[in-house]
Amino acid sequence: MEDKGEVKCIKFSLGNKILAVQRTLKSVDFLNFIPDSPQLEYTQECKTKNANILGFCWTSSTEIVFITDQGIEFYQVLPEKRSLKLLKNQSINVNWYMYCPESSVILLSTTVLGNVLQPFYFKSGTMSKLSKFEIELPAAPKSSKLSLSERDIAMATIYGQLYVLYLRHHSRTSNSTGAEVVLYHLPREGSSKKTHILKLNRTGKFALNVVDNLVVVHHQDTETSVIFDIKLKGEFDGSTTVHQFVLPPRSIQPYQIPVAGPASVTSQSPVPCKLYSSSWIVFQPDIIISASEGYLWSLQVKLEPVVNLLLDKGKLMDFLLQRKECKMVILSVCSQMLSEPERGSLSVIATVFDKLNHEYKKYLEAEQSYTMVVEAGLSRSNPLLKRPVRTQAVIDQSDMYTHVLSVFTEKKEEPHKFTIAVLMEYIRSLNQFQIAVQHYLYELVIKTLVQHNLFYMLHQFLQYHVLSDSKPLACLLLSLESIYPPAHQLSLDMLKRLSTANDEIVEVLLSKHQVLAALRFIRGIGGHDSISARKFLDAAKQAEDDMLFYTIFRFFEQRNQRLRGNPSFTPGEHCEEHVTFFKQVFGEQALMKPTTL
C-alpha cells in the first residue's frame, strides 16, 4: 500500500475481499483483494456537507456504513466498478457510535448529554431504525455537556437477545454504595426496557466482557473479576431484576509470556503477563488486548473450579445447564454427590435429577414436534423450521447410566438402601416428566436388589408395577429362577401382561424343557391349532423323559385327527424322525389309528 498519510482506521470486509482505509475526516479509500483484479484504490467522500467521519462498519461482504457527526450513510460497494452506491442515509447529531457485528446493530449516542441512544439494524441491503431510548444517568448533570461516555457502554448478545450494558459508577439510590451494570434489552420491534441490574458492590475502574452468556466484570484495583448470570434468580421489583455475582471474586488465570529472541536467549524462563493492566483494551464479546505487551487474548470460563465455589447444588445445576461445554462437568457433579465425602441428601439428589430431566424433556418434546411436522409434510411450507439442536445440557438416560449410576452401584462401600433409593429417585424423576424409562435402568435396580438378596423388595416392586413390564426385563427375571424360584412365575405373568410376547413365552418355556407348561399356555390363548408340532417334539425329546414325549406326541396325533380326520403327520411337518423314535420306544401298535365318524 502506498503511504498517503496517517491511517485513522483500517478494516477488511467480511470475507476479506475489500480493504477500507480512513485517512481523513472526509473520505474512506478502498482497495480490492480479488484474484486477477487490479489493486487500484478508489475513494468515497461522505455525502453530508461539513460532516466529519467518526468511523465506518462493514455489515456484509459488500455493504458498509459511514458514521459521521451528523448522521449515518449506508453504501453498497461495487468492487468491479471500483465505486460505491448510496443505499440510504439518515441525519442525526452523533457524539459517538458502537457496532455489534453479531446482531448487525449500530448504536448512536445523540443529544447534548449523549444519553439518548439510537439503534439501527442492517440486513441484506436494508437499514431499519429501531426505537431510541434514554440511559438513566446517576444524577442530574450539573452542566449541559456530554455525560455518557462510550467507555461505559457495551453491546452484547446474551441468551440470544441483544442488550446494551451501561456501567453506572454510582447507584441512583442513595443507600446503595458501589457501581452497577444496568442492562437494557434491545428488541427488533417495540421499545427498549431496563431489565437487569448487576450489583458490583465496589468502586473504581471496570471493564466488561461477555463469555458463554455470562457477564464478566473486571476490577482493576483489586485485580479480580466477577461473574453474573442473568438467567439465575435475582430480586425482582416488578420491572427489573437485581443480581449479585454468582461466585466470589476471582483473578484471571496468570499467563506466561515466552521470551522472544535468539536461541541462546530463549532458554530464559517466561515472563508473567501483567494482569488487569491500565494498558488493557477490552472488545466485545470476549477479547482483551494488552497494548503495552502486544498480546490479544480471548477470555474463557473454566467450569471445573465452579463446582467447589458454588456449594448449593440446585443453583450449581442451574448455572452449569446454561453453559456450552457442561456435560462432563455435570456428570462429575452427579457422581460426586452420590459418594462420600460429598454425598448429598436424597432431597438434594432429587432436585438435581429433576433439573436434568426438565432439560431432557424439553429436548424430547422439541424433537417430537419437529418429527410430527416433517412427517405431516409441513416442513416444505416452513423453510425456517430447523431440527432442534441437542446441546450439552441434554443429559439422557444412557449418559446417566454409563457415567454415573452403573459406576455408583458397583461401589461396595455404599449402603445398599441408599443405592436403591438413588436409583428409584432417578426413575421417579423420569416418570414425573413422563419420559419412558429405558429397560437397562430397571435391570440395574433388579441386579442391585439380587446382589443384596433383597428378593422381598424385588417381589413388591414387580407386584405394584414400580418396574414397568418389558420383554428384556422378563428375560432377566427368568435367568434369576435358579437363585429365586418365584422369578419364573413373575416373568411369565409379565410376558402375559405384555400380550404381544406370546412367542417369547413359548420359546422361554421350551428352552427350560417346560414343554407341558408351554402347551398349556398356548392352549390357554387359543393358539394350539397353528403351532409347530416339530418344535414341541424336539423340546420333549431333548428333555429325555419318555412319558413326556409320549404325552406330547399323543396330543399332536389327536390334533391331526380333529383337524384332518387322520392322526398321521403330513410330510410338510417334518416329524418323520419323531415318528421313528416313538415306534422304537413304544412300538408301532402304540400309534393312534384313524377313526371314522
XYZ file of C-alpha atoms in Angstrom:
597
model
C 0.000 0.000 0.000
C 1.156 3.474 -0.899
C 1.822 5.799 2.053
C -0.811 8.520 1.796
C -0.659 9.751 5.373
C -1.716 8.612 8.829
C -4.256 5.759 8.921
C -7.117 6.507 11.329
C -8.985 3.245 10.769
C -8.454 0.157 8.605
C -10.844 -2.798 8.200
C -11.387 -5.704 5.803
C -14.888 -6.518 4.574
C -16.500 -9.798 5.671
C -14.648 -12.389 3.588
C -11.501 -10.202 3.360
C -12.040 -9.273 -0.310
C -12.124 -5.456 0.084
C -9.973 -3.300 2.385
C -11.326 0.043 3.634
C -8.889 2.662 4.941
C -9.789 6.006 6.558
C -7.013 8.601 6.434
C -9.049 11.838 6.588
C -12.248 13.051 8.292
C -13.995 13.419 4.938
C -13.419 10.193 2.954
C -12.636 6.466 3.005
C -10.325 4.715 0.495
C -10.965 1.206 -0.858
C -8.663 -1.477 -2.259
C -9.811 -4.767 -3.856
C -8.108 -8.023 -2.899
C -9.818 -10.110 -5.565
C -7.784 -12.521 -7.779
C -6.998 -11.081 -11.264
C -8.312 -7.669 -10.185
C -6.002 -4.613 -10.411
C -5.073 -3.215 -6.997
C -6.127 0.352 -7.661
C -7.540 2.466 -4.840
C -10.911 4.172 -5.154
C -12.389 6.735 -2.763
C -15.799 7.654 -1.339
C -16.386 11.023 0.304
C -19.198 11.421 2.829
C -22.321 12.971 1.288
C -23.219 15.345 4.120
C -21.604 18.760 3.791
C -19.335 19.879 6.640
C -19.682 16.445 8.286
C -16.723 14.573 9.764
C -16.460 10.768 9.534
C -16.211 9.289 13.054
C -15.670 5.775 11.679
C -17.157 3.032 9.478
C -18.503 -0.532 9.845
C -18.779 -3.361 7.328
C -22.216 -5.002 7.647
C -21.618 -7.611 4.906
C -19.004 -8.513 2.277
C -20.094 -5.558 0.075
C -22.074 -3.222 2.394
C -20.551 -0.506 4.561
C -21.861 2.239 6.877
C -20.128 5.588 7.378
C -20.884 7.157 10.762
C -20.421 10.940 10.762
C -21.034 13.529 13.450
C -24.198 14.457 11.512
C -25.684 11.031 10.768
C -25.093 7.718 9.016
C -24.646 6.796 5.339
C -25.269 3.239 4.143
C -23.426 2.198 0.954
C -23.124 -0.777 -1.344
C -19.557 -1.303 -2.590
C -19.246 -2.283 -6.283
C -15.686 -3.698 -6.471
C -15.778 -4.400 -10.242
C -16.730 -0.765 -10.963
C -14.479 0.487 -8.125
C -17.275 2.721 -6.860
C -19.921 2.938 -4.126
C -23.693 3.371 -4.360
C -25.588 5.176 -1.566
C -28.464 2.964 -0.374
C -29.812 5.113 2.468
C -28.775 7.920 4.792
C -30.158 9.440 7.998
C -29.400 12.838 9.521
C -28.887 12.834 13.295
C -26.366 14.505 15.610
C -23.855 11.883 16.737
C -21.413 12.062 19.680
C -20.013 8.531 19.319
C -21.088 5.144 17.944
C -20.808 1.439 18.705
C -21.302 -1.614 16.458
C -22.335 -5.173 17.376
C -21.366 -7.435 14.415
C -23.259 -10.464 15.847
C -26.586 -8.658 15.545
C -25.677 -6.085 12.832
C -26.826 -3.217 15.054
C -25.156 0.222 15.219
C -25.817 2.313 18.326
C -25.521 6.104 18.091
C -25.114 8.439 21.091
C -27.219 11.558 20.478
C -28.293 14.778 22.245
C -26.072 17.137 24.257
C -25.748 14.818 27.256
C -25.192 11.821 24.982
C -27.564 9.598 26.971
C -30.221 9.158 24.267
C -29.202 6.133 22.211
C -30.488 5.465 18.700
C -30.030 1.919 17.322
C -30.078 0.987 13.604
C -30.366 -2.569 12.272
C -28.825 -3.686 8.954
C -29.756 -6.718 6.894
C -29.167 -7.543 3.196
C -29.271 -4.029 1.796
C -31.843 -2.602 4.233
C -31.386 -0.211 7.138
C -34.068 -0.137 9.863
C -34.381 2.453 12.591
C -35.176 0.857 15.965
C -36.798 2.630 18.929
C -34.492 5.116 20.619
C -34.141 5.008 24.403
C -32.664 7.046 27.206
C -29.976 5.863 29.628
C -30.742 6.944 33.208
C -27.723 8.893 34.436
C -26.714 8.507 38.127
C -27.791 12.075 38.972
C -28.952 15.181 37.159
C -25.847 16.572 35.380
C -24.655 19.965 36.639
C -23.816 21.283 33.176
C -25.116 20.597 29.709
C -22.102 18.706 28.405
C -21.552 15.108 27.286
C -22.261 12.961 30.346
C -22.399 9.435 28.891
C -19.039 8.115 27.788
C -18.562 5.434 25.137
C -16.203 3.761 27.639
C -19.138 2.977 29.968
C -21.328 1.316 27.301
C -21.093 -2.143 25.766
C -23.360 -4.082 23.412
C -23.613 -7.861 23.536
C -25.864 -10.795 22.733
C -26.809 -12.697 25.910
C -29.018 -15.804 25.657
C -29.894 -14.880 22.069
C -31.098 -11.351 22.961
C -29.311 -8.072 22.315
C -28.507 -5.935 25.363
C -26.875 -2.575 25.956
C -24.776 -2.717 29.131
C -24.254 0.577 30.986
C -21.578 0.790 33.663
C -23.049 3.229 36.182
C -20.276 4.274 38.579
C -22.672 5.490 41.262
C -26.026 3.924 42.035
C -29.162 6.090 41.686
C -30.284 5.038 45.168
C -28.583 6.931 47.993
C -28.487 3.920 50.333
C -26.516 1.823 47.840
C -22.768 2.198 47.552
C -20.686 0.970 44.687
C -21.049 0.797 40.953
C -23.546 -1.313 38.998
C -24.093 -2.547 35.457
C -27.534 -1.762 34.049
C -28.819 -3.931 31.183
C -31.240 -2.551 28.598
C -32.923 -5.113 26.359
C -32.986 -4.095 22.683
C -35.743 -5.958 20.801
C -36.092 -5.782 16.985
C -39.616 -4.472 17.476
C -41.028 -2.473 20.361
C -39.301 -0.219 22.857
C -36.130 -0.926 24.825
C -36.518 -1.665 28.514
C -34.246 -1.674 31.510
C -34.413 -5.329 32.616
C -31.430 -6.203 34.865
C -29.095 -4.508 37.344
C -25.808 -6.207 38.267
C -24.530 -5.076 41.671
C -20.728 -4.699 41.809
C -20.568 -3.530 45.499
C -17.326 -1.655 44.825
C -15.985 1.434 43.055
C -13.012 2.049 40.784
C -12.059 1.204 37.202
C -14.026 -1.564 35.499
C -14.138 -3.348 32.146
C -16.786 -5.711 30.745
C -16.733 -8.927 28.709
C -19.475 -11.401 27.812
C -18.408 -15.054 27.717
C -20.724 -18.067 27.315
C -23.764 -15.851 28.110
C -22.102 -14.663 31.345
C -21.329 -11.008 32.070
C -17.758 -10.815 33.394
C -16.791 -7.551 35.127
C -13.067 -6.900 35.671
C -11.987 -4.638 38.547
C -8.562 -3.032 38.145
C -7.912 -2.010 41.768
C -8.385 -5.487 43.291
C -7.193 -7.315 40.118
C -10.216 -9.601 40.249
C -13.238 -10.383 38.070
C -16.816 -11.251 38.993
C -19.348 -13.283 37.010
C -23.081 -12.605 36.601
C -25.710 -14.895 35.062
C -28.964 -13.106 34.235
C -30.789 -16.464 33.882
C -30.311 -17.156 37.603
C -32.893 -15.891 40.070
C -32.459 -12.368 41.402
C -34.592 -9.851 43.304
C -37.440 -8.760 41.033
C -39.122 -5.418 41.795
C -41.814 -5.642 39.122
C -39.763 -4.270 36.224
C -36.081 -5.037 36.800
C -34.181 -7.948 38.360
C -31.259 -7.150 40.652
C -28.430 -9.710 40.569
C -25.459 -10.332 42.862
C -22.389 -12.042 41.425
C -22.643 -15.830 41.155
C -19.175 -16.642 42.513
C -16.712 -14.902 44.843
C -14.320 -12.511 43.003
C -11.552 -14.441 41.258
C -8.481 -13.357 39.328
C -7.909 -14.325 35.682
C -5.536 -17.285 35.425
C -1.956 -15.915 35.016
C -0.435 -16.049 31.556
C 3.300 -16.585 30.933
C 4.803 -14.628 28.032
C 7.600 -16.577 26.303
C 10.807 -14.554 25.878
C 11.497 -13.847 22.200
C 14.967 -13.613 20.733
C 17.915 -15.751 19.605
C 18.054 -19.395 20.722
C 20.769 -18.605 23.272
C 18.458 -16.112 24.990
C 15.144 -18.023 24.764
C 16.265 -20.509 27.389
C 15.210 -17.845 29.910
C 12.053 -18.601 31.829
C 8.852 -16.933 30.526
C 7.776 -13.595 31.953
C 4.387 -13.390 33.738
C 1.948 -11.113 31.965
C 0.769 -8.065 33.933
C -2.908 -8.775 34.649
C -5.543 -6.015 34.894
C -3.053 -3.547 33.401
C -4.084 0.058 32.695
C -2.971 -0.583 29.081
C -5.660 -3.253 28.630
C -8.303 -2.616 25.955
C -11.450 -4.737 26.030
C -13.592 -5.620 22.992
C -16.917 -7.453 22.952
C -17.702 -10.133 23.463
C -14.559 -11.829 24.842
C -11.413 -10.028 23.596
C -8.732 -8.479 25.833
C -5.763 -6.668 24.251
C -2.650 -5.717 26.191
C -1.390 -2.698 24.239
C 1.885 -2.443 26.180
C 2.819 -6.106 25.640
C 1.302 -6.538 22.194
C -0.917 -9.519 23.064
C -4.535 -10.341 22.210
C -6.436 -12.921 24.249
C -9.900 -14.418 24.164
C -11.375 -14.884 27.641
C -12.813 -18.275 28.632
C -14.653 -19.526 31.713
C -13.392 -22.773 33.257
C -16.320 -24.723 34.684
C -14.471 -27.326 36.811
C -13.447 -24.900 39.616
C -17.041 -23.565 39.804
C -18.111 -26.912 41.312
C -16.191 -26.174 44.539
C -17.108 -22.469 44.623
C -20.894 -22.859 44.299
C -21.941 -25.197 47.095
C -25.725 -25.015 46.557
C -26.180 -27.991 44.184
C -29.505 -26.719 42.816
C -28.029 -23.321 41.945
C -24.895 -25.022 40.596
C -27.030 -27.106 38.218
C -28.986 -24.021 37.081
C -25.637 -22.366 36.319
C -23.987 -25.344 34.580
C -27.023 -26.256 32.444
C -26.740 -22.896 30.626
C -23.071 -23.367 29.686
C -21.844 -24.656 26.298
C -19.316 -27.268 27.465
C -21.208 -28.529 30.506
C -21.944 -32.252 30.037
C -18.873 -33.891 31.605
C -18.815 -31.364 34.475
C -22.487 -32.063 35.264
C -21.902 -35.829 35.188
C -18.904 -35.465 37.529
C -21.070 -33.385 39.935
C -23.686 -36.174 39.886
C -21.009 -38.773 40.678
C -19.593 -36.621 43.500
C -22.940 -36.053 45.188
C -23.555 -39.828 45.354
C -20.232 -40.620 47.025
C -18.502 -39.814 50.272
C -17.260 -37.329 51.418
C -19.593 -35.046 49.397
C -22.676 -37.232 49.471
C -25.852 -35.188 49.253
C -29.191 -35.823 50.904
C -31.909 -37.569 48.877
C -33.855 -34.302 48.577
C -30.806 -32.564 47.030
C -30.230 -35.533 44.692
C -33.915 -35.436 43.691
C -33.646 -31.686 42.918
C -30.630 -32.274 40.676
C -32.320 -35.186 38.846
C -35.438 -33.053 38.281
C -33.405 -30.175 36.829
C -31.593 -32.538 34.448
C -34.803 -34.273 33.348
C -36.568 -30.940 32.839
C -33.950 -30.075 30.165
C -34.087 -33.627 28.782
C -37.895 -33.471 28.429
C -37.760 -30.048 26.706
C -35.430 -31.514 24.073
C -37.571 -34.676 23.613
C -40.715 -32.552 23.104
C -38.963 -30.277 20.598
C -37.653 -33.318 18.701
C -41.138 -34.891 18.713
C -42.796 -31.684 17.425
C -40.200 -31.407 14.654
C -40.723 -35.058 13.624
C -44.528 -34.593 13.526
C -44.206 -31.516 11.294
C -41.786 -33.318 8.944
C -43.966 -36.455 8.767
C -47.036 -34.324 8.075
C -45.141 -32.785 5.138
C -45.437 -29.242 6.536
C -41.676 -28.619 6.586
C -41.668 -27.520 2.918
C -44.109 -24.695 3.648
C -41.965 -23.543 6.592
C -38.352 -23.111 5.393
C -37.351 -21.612 8.769
C -38.122 -24.899 10.538
C -34.924 -26.387 11.928
C -34.212 -29.631 13.731
C -33.753 -28.923 17.469
C -30.087 -28.687 18.430
C -29.048 -31.169 21.074
C -26.948 -29.081 23.466
C -24.619 -30.472 26.099
C -27.299 -29.674 28.706
C -29.320 -32.670 27.457
C -28.233 -35.445 29.823
C -30.157 -38.551 28.754
C -30.637 -41.935 30.433
C -27.680 -43.565 28.680
C -25.391 -40.712 29.877
C -26.578 -41.167 33.464
C -26.375 -44.962 33.251
C -22.877 -45.071 31.711
C -21.121 -42.297 33.626
C -22.937 -42.179 36.950
C -25.403 -44.900 38.001
C -23.673 -48.093 36.792
C -20.368 -46.911 38.358
C -22.176 -45.927 41.570
C -23.897 -49.339 42.009
C -20.540 -51.125 41.745
C -19.153 -49.292 44.784
C -19.212 -51.808 47.610
C -18.787 -49.208 50.368
C -22.165 -47.520 49.677
C -25.109 -48.681 51.887
C -27.420 -50.730 49.649
C -30.558 -48.935 50.901
C -29.083 -45.605 49.738
C -28.045 -47.135 46.393
C -31.579 -48.415 45.713
C -33.134 -45.145 46.913
C -30.965 -43.179 44.435
C -31.906 -45.467 41.518
C -35.612 -45.245 42.385
C -35.322 -41.450 42.756
C -33.952 -41.167 39.215
C -36.767 -43.407 37.899
C -39.344 -41.330 39.835
C -37.988 -38.157 38.241
C -38.195 -39.655 34.728
C -41.797 -40.737 35.398
C -42.669 -37.287 36.741
C -41.584 -35.744 33.432
C -43.374 -38.537 31.509
C -40.136 -39.827 29.995
C -40.241 -43.539 29.097
C -37.773 -45.341 31.379
C -35.232 -47.462 29.493
C -35.172 -51.171 30.481
C -31.466 -51.076 31.400
C -32.278 -48.822 34.373
C -34.811 -51.352 35.659
C -32.242 -54.094 35.091
C -29.773 -52.118 37.206
C -32.361 -51.955 40.031
C -33.052 -55.710 39.818
C -29.348 -56.621 39.744
C -28.709 -54.401 42.777
C -31.612 -55.966 44.685
C -30.442 -59.505 43.833
C -26.850 -58.658 44.779
C -28.049 -57.766 48.281
C -30.602 -60.650 48.474
C -33.486 -58.178 48.710
C -35.939 -60.537 46.966
C -38.933 -59.404 49.029
C -38.376 -55.843 47.750
C -37.995 -57.098 44.165
C -41.283 -59.001 44.528
C -43.030 -55.853 45.807
C -41.597 -53.639 43.043
C -42.922 -56.071 40.417
C -46.226 -56.704 42.164
C -47.022 -52.984 42.440
C -45.653 -52.236 38.944
C -42.917 -49.926 40.206
C -40.792 -51.557 37.498
C -42.567 -51.358 34.143
C -43.153 -54.516 32.088
C -40.811 -55.216 29.173
C -39.513 -58.278 27.295
C -35.849 -57.701 28.314
C -36.945 -57.422 31.958
C -38.992 -60.643 31.755
C -35.999 -62.480 30.284
C -33.775 -61.154 33.084
C -36.281 -62.456 35.668
C -36.268 -65.884 34.023
C -32.494 -66.021 34.347
C -32.865 -65.444 38.128
C -35.005 -68.565 38.654
C -32.071 -70.643 39.979
C -31.451 -68.181 42.843
C -35.056 -67.021 43.302
C -37.641 -69.615 42.078
C -40.703 -67.245 42.137
C -38.904 -65.121 39.481
C -40.035 -67.673 36.863
C -43.723 -67.093 37.515
C -43.214 -63.337 37.864
C -41.594 -63.381 34.415
C -44.437 -65.344 32.805
C -47.018 -63.034 34.387
C -45.145 -60.050 32.948
C -44.990 -61.589 29.466
C -48.732 -62.385 29.628
C -49.455 -58.742 30.544
C -47.410 -57.596 27.536
C -49.768 -59.772 25.351
C -47.513 -59.185 22.322
C -44.958 -61.592 23.749
C -46.711 -64.976 23.328
C -43.976 -66.363 21.065
C -41.323 -65.322 23.602
C -43.192 -67.061 26.439
C -43.357 -70.308 24.471
C -39.672 -70.071 23.474
C -38.612 -69.374 27.072
C -40.639 -72.321 28.442
C -39.384 -74.701 25.777
C -35.767 -73.660 26.363
C -36.255 -74.648 30.011
C -37.774 -78.022 28.963
C -41.140 -76.986 30.415
C -42.929 -78.411 27.403
C -46.267 -79.151 29.117
C -46.350 -75.672 30.623
C -45.724 -74.195 27.154
C -48.502 -76.318 25.707
C -50.910 -75.326 28.483
C -50.072 -71.673 27.898
C -50.633 -71.876 24.139
C -53.957 -73.711 24.665
C -54.958 -71.030 27.171
C -54.650 -68.314 24.486
C -56.249 -70.493 21.775
C -53.194 -70.850 19.555
C -52.724 -74.648 19.792
C -54.148 -75.424 16.324
C -51.445 -73.464 14.481
C -48.292 -74.254 16.491
C -45.408 -76.278 15.054
C -45.572 -79.919 16.216
C -41.897 -80.442 15.410
C -40.767 -77.607 17.745
C -42.604 -79.175 20.699
C -41.490 -82.735 19.863
C -37.844 -81.540 19.594
C -38.088 -79.991 23.077
C -39.798 -83.092 24.535
C -37.097 -85.382 23.097
C -34.300 -83.154 24.484
C -35.894 -83.409 27.952
C -35.070 -87.174 27.870
C -38.373 -88.047 29.537
C -40.167 -90.836 27.619
C -43.577 -90.271 29.244
C -43.364 -86.520 28.468
C -42.540 -87.364 24.823
C -45.494 -89.824 24.712
C -47.919 -87.185 26.055
C -46.813 -84.505 23.589
C -46.796 -86.947 20.647
C -50.331 -88.119 21.532
C -51.555 -84.502 21.824
C -50.472 -83.730 18.253
C -51.896 -87.015 16.940
C -55.247 -86.026 18.448
C -54.946 -82.543 16.932
C -54.246 -84.062 13.483
C -57.301 -86.354 13.845
C -59.509 -83.432 14.853
C -58.306 -81.069 12.102
C -57.720 -83.505 9.213
C -59.561 -86.698 10.198
C -56.227 -88.576 10.333
C -53.729 -88.791 13.231
C -50.673 -89.099 10.937
C -48.250 -86.241 10.391
C -48.019 -84.722 6.879
C -44.589 -84.593 5.140
C -44.632 -80.792 5.452
C -44.460 -81.056 9.264
C -41.015 -82.803 9.076
C -41.793 -85.108 12.028
C -40.541 -88.374 10.454
C -37.641 -88.803 12.927
C -40.024 -88.354 15.867
C -42.456 -90.974 14.473
C -39.490 -93.392 14.124
C -38.377 -92.618 17.710
C -41.944 -93.169 19.015
C -42.120 -96.599 17.277
C -38.705 -97.591 18.729
C -39.714 -96.739 22.298
C -43.421 -97.630 22.398
C -43.893 -99.958 19.410
C -45.866 -99.413 16.197
C -49.072 -100.640 17.825
C -48.961 -97.566 20.127
C -49.540 -95.210 17.140
C -53.066 -93.853 17.071
C -55.372 -95.386 14.439
C -57.590 -93.210 12.228
C -61.174 -93.078 13.414
C -64.094 -92.505 11.094
C -67.351 -90.968 12.098
